[in-house]
Coordinates of C-alpha atoms in Angstrom, one line a residue:
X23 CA -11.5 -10.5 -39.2
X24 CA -13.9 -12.9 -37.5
X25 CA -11.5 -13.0 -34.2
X26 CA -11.2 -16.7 -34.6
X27 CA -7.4 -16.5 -32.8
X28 CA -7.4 -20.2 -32.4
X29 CA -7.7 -21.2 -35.8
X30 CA -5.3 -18.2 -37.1
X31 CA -2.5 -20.3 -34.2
X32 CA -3.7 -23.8 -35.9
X33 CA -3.0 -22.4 -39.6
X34 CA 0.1 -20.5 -38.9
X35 CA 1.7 -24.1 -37.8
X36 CA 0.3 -25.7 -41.2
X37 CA 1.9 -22.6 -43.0
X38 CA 4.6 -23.4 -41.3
X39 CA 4.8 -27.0 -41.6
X40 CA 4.0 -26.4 -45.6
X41 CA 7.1 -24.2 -46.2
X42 CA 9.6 -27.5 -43.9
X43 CA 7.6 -30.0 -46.5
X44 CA 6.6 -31.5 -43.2
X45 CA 2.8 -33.2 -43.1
X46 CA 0.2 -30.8 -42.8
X47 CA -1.5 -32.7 -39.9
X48 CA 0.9 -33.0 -37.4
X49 CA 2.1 -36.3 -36.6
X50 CA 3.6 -37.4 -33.2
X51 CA 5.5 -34.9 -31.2
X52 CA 7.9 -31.7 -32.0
X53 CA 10.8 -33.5 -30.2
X54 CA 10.6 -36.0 -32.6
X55 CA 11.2 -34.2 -35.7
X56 CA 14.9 -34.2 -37.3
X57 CA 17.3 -31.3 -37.5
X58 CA 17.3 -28.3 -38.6
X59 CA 13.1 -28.9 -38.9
X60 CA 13.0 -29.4 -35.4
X61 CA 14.3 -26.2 -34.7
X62 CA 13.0 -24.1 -37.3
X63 CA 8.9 -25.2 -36.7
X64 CA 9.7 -24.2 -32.6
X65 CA 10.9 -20.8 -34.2
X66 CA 7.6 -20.7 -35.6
X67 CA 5.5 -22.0 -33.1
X68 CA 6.6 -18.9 -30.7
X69 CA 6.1 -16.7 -33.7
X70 CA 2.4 -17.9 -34.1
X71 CA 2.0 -18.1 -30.2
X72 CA 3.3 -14.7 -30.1
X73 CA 1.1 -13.3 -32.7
X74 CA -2.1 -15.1 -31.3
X75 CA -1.2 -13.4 -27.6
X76 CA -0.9 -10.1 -29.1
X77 CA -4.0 -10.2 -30.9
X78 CA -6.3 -11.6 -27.9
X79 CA -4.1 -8.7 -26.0
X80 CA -5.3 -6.0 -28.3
X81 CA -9.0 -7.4 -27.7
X82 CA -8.8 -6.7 -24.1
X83 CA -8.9 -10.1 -23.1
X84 CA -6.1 -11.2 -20.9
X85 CA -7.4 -14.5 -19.8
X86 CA -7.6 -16.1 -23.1
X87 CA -4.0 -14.6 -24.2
X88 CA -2.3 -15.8 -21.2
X89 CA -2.2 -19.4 -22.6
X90 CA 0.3 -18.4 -26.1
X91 CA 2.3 -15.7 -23.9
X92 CA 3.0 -18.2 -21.1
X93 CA 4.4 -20.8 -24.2
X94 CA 6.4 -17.9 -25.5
X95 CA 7.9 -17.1 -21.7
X96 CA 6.3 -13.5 -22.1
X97 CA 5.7 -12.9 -18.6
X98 CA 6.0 -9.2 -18.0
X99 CA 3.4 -9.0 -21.4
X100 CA 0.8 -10.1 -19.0
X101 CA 1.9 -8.1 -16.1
X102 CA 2.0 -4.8 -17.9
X103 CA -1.4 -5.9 -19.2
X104 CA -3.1 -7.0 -16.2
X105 CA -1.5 -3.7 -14.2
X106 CA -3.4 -1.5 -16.6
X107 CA -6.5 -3.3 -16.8
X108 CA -9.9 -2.4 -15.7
X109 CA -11.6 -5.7 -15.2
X110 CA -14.8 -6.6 -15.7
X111 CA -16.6 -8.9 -13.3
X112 CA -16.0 -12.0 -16.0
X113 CA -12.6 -12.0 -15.7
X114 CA -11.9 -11.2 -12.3
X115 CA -11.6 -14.3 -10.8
X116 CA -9.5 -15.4 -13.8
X117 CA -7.2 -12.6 -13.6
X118 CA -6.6 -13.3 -10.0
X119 CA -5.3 -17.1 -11.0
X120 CA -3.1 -15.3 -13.2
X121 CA -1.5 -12.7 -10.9
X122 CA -1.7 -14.8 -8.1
X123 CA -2.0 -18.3 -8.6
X124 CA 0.5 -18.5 -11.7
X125 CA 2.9 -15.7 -9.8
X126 CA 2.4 -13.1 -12.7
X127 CA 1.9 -10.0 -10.8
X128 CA 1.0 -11.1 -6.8
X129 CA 0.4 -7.9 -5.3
X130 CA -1.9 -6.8 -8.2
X131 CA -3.8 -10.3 -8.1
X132 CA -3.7 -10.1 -4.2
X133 CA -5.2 -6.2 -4.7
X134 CA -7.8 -7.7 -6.9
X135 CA -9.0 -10.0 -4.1
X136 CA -9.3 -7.4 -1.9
X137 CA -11.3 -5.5 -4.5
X138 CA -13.2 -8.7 -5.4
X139 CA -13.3 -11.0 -2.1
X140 CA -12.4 -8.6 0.8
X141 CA -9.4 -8.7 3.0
X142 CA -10.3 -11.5 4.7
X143 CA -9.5 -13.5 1.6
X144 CA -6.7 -11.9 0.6
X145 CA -4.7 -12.8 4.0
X146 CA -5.7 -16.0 3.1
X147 CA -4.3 -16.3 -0.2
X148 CA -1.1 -14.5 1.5
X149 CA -0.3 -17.0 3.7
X150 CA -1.0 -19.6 1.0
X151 CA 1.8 -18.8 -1.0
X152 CA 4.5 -17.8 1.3
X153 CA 7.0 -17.6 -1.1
X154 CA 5.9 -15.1 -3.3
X155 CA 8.1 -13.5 -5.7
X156 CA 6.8 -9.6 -5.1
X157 CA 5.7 -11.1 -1.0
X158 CA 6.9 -7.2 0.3
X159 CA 5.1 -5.3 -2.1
X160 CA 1.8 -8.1 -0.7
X161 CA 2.7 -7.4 2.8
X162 CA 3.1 -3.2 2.2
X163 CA -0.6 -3.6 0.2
X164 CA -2.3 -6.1 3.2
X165 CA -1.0 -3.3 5.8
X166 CA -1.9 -0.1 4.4
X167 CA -5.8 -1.8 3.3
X168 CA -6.3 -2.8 7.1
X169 CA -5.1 0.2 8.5
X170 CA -7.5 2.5 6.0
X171 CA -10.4 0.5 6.8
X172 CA -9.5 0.6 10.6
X173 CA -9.3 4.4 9.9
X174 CA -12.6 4.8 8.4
X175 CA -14.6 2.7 10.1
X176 CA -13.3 4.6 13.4
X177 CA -14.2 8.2 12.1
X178 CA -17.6 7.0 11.1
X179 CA -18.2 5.9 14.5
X180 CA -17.2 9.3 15.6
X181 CA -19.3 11.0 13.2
X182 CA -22.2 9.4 14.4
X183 CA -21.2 10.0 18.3
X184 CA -19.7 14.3 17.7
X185 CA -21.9 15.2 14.7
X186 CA -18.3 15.6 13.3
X187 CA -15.5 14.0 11.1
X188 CA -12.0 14.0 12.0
X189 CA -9.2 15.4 9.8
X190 CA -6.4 13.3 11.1
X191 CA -5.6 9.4 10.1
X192 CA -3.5 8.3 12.8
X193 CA -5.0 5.3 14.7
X194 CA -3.9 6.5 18.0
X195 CA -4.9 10.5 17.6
X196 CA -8.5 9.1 16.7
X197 CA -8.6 6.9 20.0
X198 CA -7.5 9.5 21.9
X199 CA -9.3 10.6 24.8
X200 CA -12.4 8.6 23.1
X201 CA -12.8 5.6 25.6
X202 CA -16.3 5.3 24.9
X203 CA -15.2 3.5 21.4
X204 CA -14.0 0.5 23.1
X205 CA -17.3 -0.8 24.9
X206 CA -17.2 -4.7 25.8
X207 CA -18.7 -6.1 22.5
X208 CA -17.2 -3.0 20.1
X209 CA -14.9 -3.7 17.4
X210 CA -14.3 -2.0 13.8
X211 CA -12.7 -4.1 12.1
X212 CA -12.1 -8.4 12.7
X213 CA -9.9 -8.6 15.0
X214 CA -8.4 -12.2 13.5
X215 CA -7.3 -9.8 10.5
X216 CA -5.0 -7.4 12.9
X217 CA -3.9 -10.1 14.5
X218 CA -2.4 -11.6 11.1
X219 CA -1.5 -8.5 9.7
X220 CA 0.7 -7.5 12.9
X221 CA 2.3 -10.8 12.4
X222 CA 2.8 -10.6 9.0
X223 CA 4.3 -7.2 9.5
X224 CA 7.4 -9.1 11.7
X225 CA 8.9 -9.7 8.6
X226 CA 9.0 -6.6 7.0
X227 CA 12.6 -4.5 6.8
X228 CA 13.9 -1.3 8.7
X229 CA 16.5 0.0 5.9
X230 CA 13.6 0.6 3.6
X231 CA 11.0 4.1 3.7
X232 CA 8.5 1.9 2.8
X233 CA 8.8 -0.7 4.9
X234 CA 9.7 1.8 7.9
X235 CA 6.3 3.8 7.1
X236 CA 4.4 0.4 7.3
X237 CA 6.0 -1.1 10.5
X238 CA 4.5 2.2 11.9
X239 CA 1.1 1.7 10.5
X240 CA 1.5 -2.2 12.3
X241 CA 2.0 -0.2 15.5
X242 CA -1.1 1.9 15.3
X243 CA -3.0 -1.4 14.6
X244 CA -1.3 -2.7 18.2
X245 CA -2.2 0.2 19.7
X246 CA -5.7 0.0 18.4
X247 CA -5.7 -3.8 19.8
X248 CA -4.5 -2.8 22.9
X249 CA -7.4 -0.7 23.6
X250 CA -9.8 -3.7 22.8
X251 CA -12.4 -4.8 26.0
X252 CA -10.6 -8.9 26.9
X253 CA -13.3 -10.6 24.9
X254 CA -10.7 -9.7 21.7
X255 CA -7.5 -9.6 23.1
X256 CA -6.6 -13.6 23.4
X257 CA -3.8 -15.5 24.4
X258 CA -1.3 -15.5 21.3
X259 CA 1.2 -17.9 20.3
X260 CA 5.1 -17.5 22.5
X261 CA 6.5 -14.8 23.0
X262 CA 4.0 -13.1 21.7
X263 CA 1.2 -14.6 24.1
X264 CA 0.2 -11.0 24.9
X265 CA -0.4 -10.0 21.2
X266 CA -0.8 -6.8 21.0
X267 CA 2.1 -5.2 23.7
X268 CA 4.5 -8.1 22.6
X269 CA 4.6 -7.5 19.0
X270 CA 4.8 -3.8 19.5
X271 CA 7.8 -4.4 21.2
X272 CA 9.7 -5.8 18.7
X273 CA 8.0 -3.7 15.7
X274 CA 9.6 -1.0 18.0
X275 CA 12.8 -3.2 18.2
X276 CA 13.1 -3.6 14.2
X277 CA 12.9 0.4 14.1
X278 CA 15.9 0.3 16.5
X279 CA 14.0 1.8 19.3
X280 CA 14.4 0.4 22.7
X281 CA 16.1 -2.5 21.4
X282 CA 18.2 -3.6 24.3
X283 CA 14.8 -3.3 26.5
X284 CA 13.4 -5.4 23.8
X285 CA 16.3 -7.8 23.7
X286 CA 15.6 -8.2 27.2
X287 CA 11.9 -8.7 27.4
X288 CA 12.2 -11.8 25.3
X289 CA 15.3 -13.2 26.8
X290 CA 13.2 -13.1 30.1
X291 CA 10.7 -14.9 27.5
X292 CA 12.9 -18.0 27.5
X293 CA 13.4 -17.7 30.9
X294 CA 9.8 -17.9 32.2
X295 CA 8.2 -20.6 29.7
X296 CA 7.2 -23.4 31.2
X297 CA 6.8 -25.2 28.2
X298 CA 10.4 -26.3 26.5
X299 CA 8.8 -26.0 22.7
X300 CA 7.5 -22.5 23.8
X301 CA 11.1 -21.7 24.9
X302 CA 12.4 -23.0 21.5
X303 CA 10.0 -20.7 20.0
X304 CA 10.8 -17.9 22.3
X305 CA 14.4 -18.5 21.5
X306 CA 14.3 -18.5 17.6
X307 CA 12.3 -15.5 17.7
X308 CA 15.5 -13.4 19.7
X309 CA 18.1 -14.9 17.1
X310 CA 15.7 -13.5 14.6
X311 CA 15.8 -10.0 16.3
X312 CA 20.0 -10.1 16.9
X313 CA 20.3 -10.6 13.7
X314 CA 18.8 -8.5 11.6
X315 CA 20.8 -5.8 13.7
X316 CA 23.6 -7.4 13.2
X317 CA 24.1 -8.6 16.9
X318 CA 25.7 -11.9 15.9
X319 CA 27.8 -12.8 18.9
X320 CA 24.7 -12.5 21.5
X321 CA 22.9 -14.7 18.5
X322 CA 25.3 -17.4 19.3
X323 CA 25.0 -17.9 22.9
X324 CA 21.4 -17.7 22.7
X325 CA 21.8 -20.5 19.6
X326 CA 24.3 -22.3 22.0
X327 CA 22.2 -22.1 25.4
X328 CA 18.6 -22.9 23.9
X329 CA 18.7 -24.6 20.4
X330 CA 22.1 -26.5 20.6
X331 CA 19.8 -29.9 20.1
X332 CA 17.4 -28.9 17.4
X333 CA 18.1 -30.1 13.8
X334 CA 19.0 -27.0 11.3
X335 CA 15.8 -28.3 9.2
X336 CA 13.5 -27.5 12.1
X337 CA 14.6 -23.9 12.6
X338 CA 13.2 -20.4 11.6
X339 CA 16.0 -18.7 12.4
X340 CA 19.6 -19.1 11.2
X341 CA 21.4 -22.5 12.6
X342 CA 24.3 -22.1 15.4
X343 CA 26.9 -22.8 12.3
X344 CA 25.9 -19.8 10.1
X345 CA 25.4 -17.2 13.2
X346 CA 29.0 -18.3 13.6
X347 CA 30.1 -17.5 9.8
X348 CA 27.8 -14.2 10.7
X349 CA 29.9 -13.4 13.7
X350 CA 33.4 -14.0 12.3
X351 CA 33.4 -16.6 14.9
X352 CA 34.9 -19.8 13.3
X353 CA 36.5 -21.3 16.7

């Protein structure tokens, strides 16, 4: 009745340890206690835990529940409960370590950043947990945010130029025929955020609607970029040194379209770096391309003709060995 939780978890155990004929205080650790007491007070530890979760649960307060459902393993408890939660500004921030930091529900904790923090953190937090359980659903959520807030910010800017606002969303109807939106010093959103989003967006699928629908939305953000006056547009990181052209050619290639062009563009890559680790990179970032369409046997000779002497553990792409499982190719 007084909400006391804690002390409801502390008596349970001494209920519990009452009915074993074990000491009421407990003395030393759980793993030290015989069989079948052992056993039987971890039975009711989880029962206890369980019950304590539930009832901080009911109360609306996720934070302090998160402790006795984490001993119990309930996981998707928390999930559910922090999916359908309107939180207040208290228990934002420890929501977020939830969802994000202890991998209960990323792409709601990353959407509470956003809410909370602004994009700017959330790519953060993106790239500092790169392996993410729910990392597509993160990558779907950073997308579709930039690209809405590219959207709007460029319709107010035509409001206040026509008097009027546009009807359509698409990045590359609104810049249409409006070249006095790109002046030398105008921007609408940071341009460090497109530039991670478009990259991020390399490793998102081209089987999957979603995915599909997104890679478009990272062209439209390209062909935004494109548009930018050169104090924006710098010098990216091989092959993509021209950012915004070079990744829109291989978000095009991962839709299918104009793949051999694309195939070709960064071969020529490799070709023209004068740099040998800008050629590796080059290189990887080809194998990458032939094989996620299944082009194994070109993936090989590129693997063979540019990475032949770097170790497996230094790769991002697939090693020369399992391009060669991938091929069918064992001689």
């Amino acid at each position: 009745t007084e909400k006391q939780y804690p002390r409801l978890f502390e008596t349970r155990l001494m209920q519990r340890r009452l009915e074993l004929s074990l000491p009421l205080i407990q003395l030393g650790a759980i793993e030290d206690l015989p069989e079948p007491a052992r056993s039987s007070y971890e039975d009711g530890v989880r029962r206890a835990a369980r019950e304590t979760g539930a009832l901080f649960l009911a109360d609306g307060d996720i934070p302090h529940a998160w402790p006795y459902c984490r001993a119990t393993g309930d996981r998707e408890t928390i999930a559910s409960a922090i999916e359908a939660a309107e939180p207040c500004e208290q228990q934002t921030e420890a929501l977020i370590d939830i969802a994000l930091g202890e991998r209960v529900h990323p792409r709601k904790g990353l959407e509470l950043v956003i809410a909370q923090h602004g994009i700017c953190r959330a790519i953060t937090y993106f790239e500092q947990f790169p392996n993410l359980e729910d990392r597509k659903a993160c990558l779907l959520l950073l997308v579709r945010t930039l690209h809405a807030e590219l959207v709007a910010n460029l319709k107010n800017a035509i409001e206040r130029r026509e008097g009027l606002v546009p009807t359509v969303d698409s990045i590359p109807e609104l810049i249409a025929g409006r070249d006095w939106l790109f002046g030398e010093f105008d921007a609408y959103v940071d341009t460090s955020h497109v530039i991670n989003v478009i990259r991020f967006a390399l490793d998102l699928g081209n089987q999957d609607s979603e995915d599909r629908h997104a890679i478009r939305l990272a062209l439209e953000l390209c062909e935004y970029g494109a548009h930018l006056s050169p104090q924006f547009r710098m010098r990216g990181e091989a092959p993509f040194e021209d950012i915004y052209r070079d990744h829109a050619i291989y978000l095009h290639a991962l839709l299918g379209e104009d793949l051999d062009a694309a195939i070709e563009h960064f071969r020529a890559k490799i070709a023209t770096q004068d740099d040998p680790m800008r050629a590796i990179q080059s290189a990887q970032v080809l194998v990458g391309l032939l094989v996620r369409h299944e082009r194994y046997g070109e993936a090989v000779q590129i693997s063979l003709e540019h990475l032949s002497g770097i170790p497996p553990n230094q790769l991002a792409c697939p090693t020369l060995y399992q391009l060669c499982q991938l091929a069918g190719d064992s001689d």
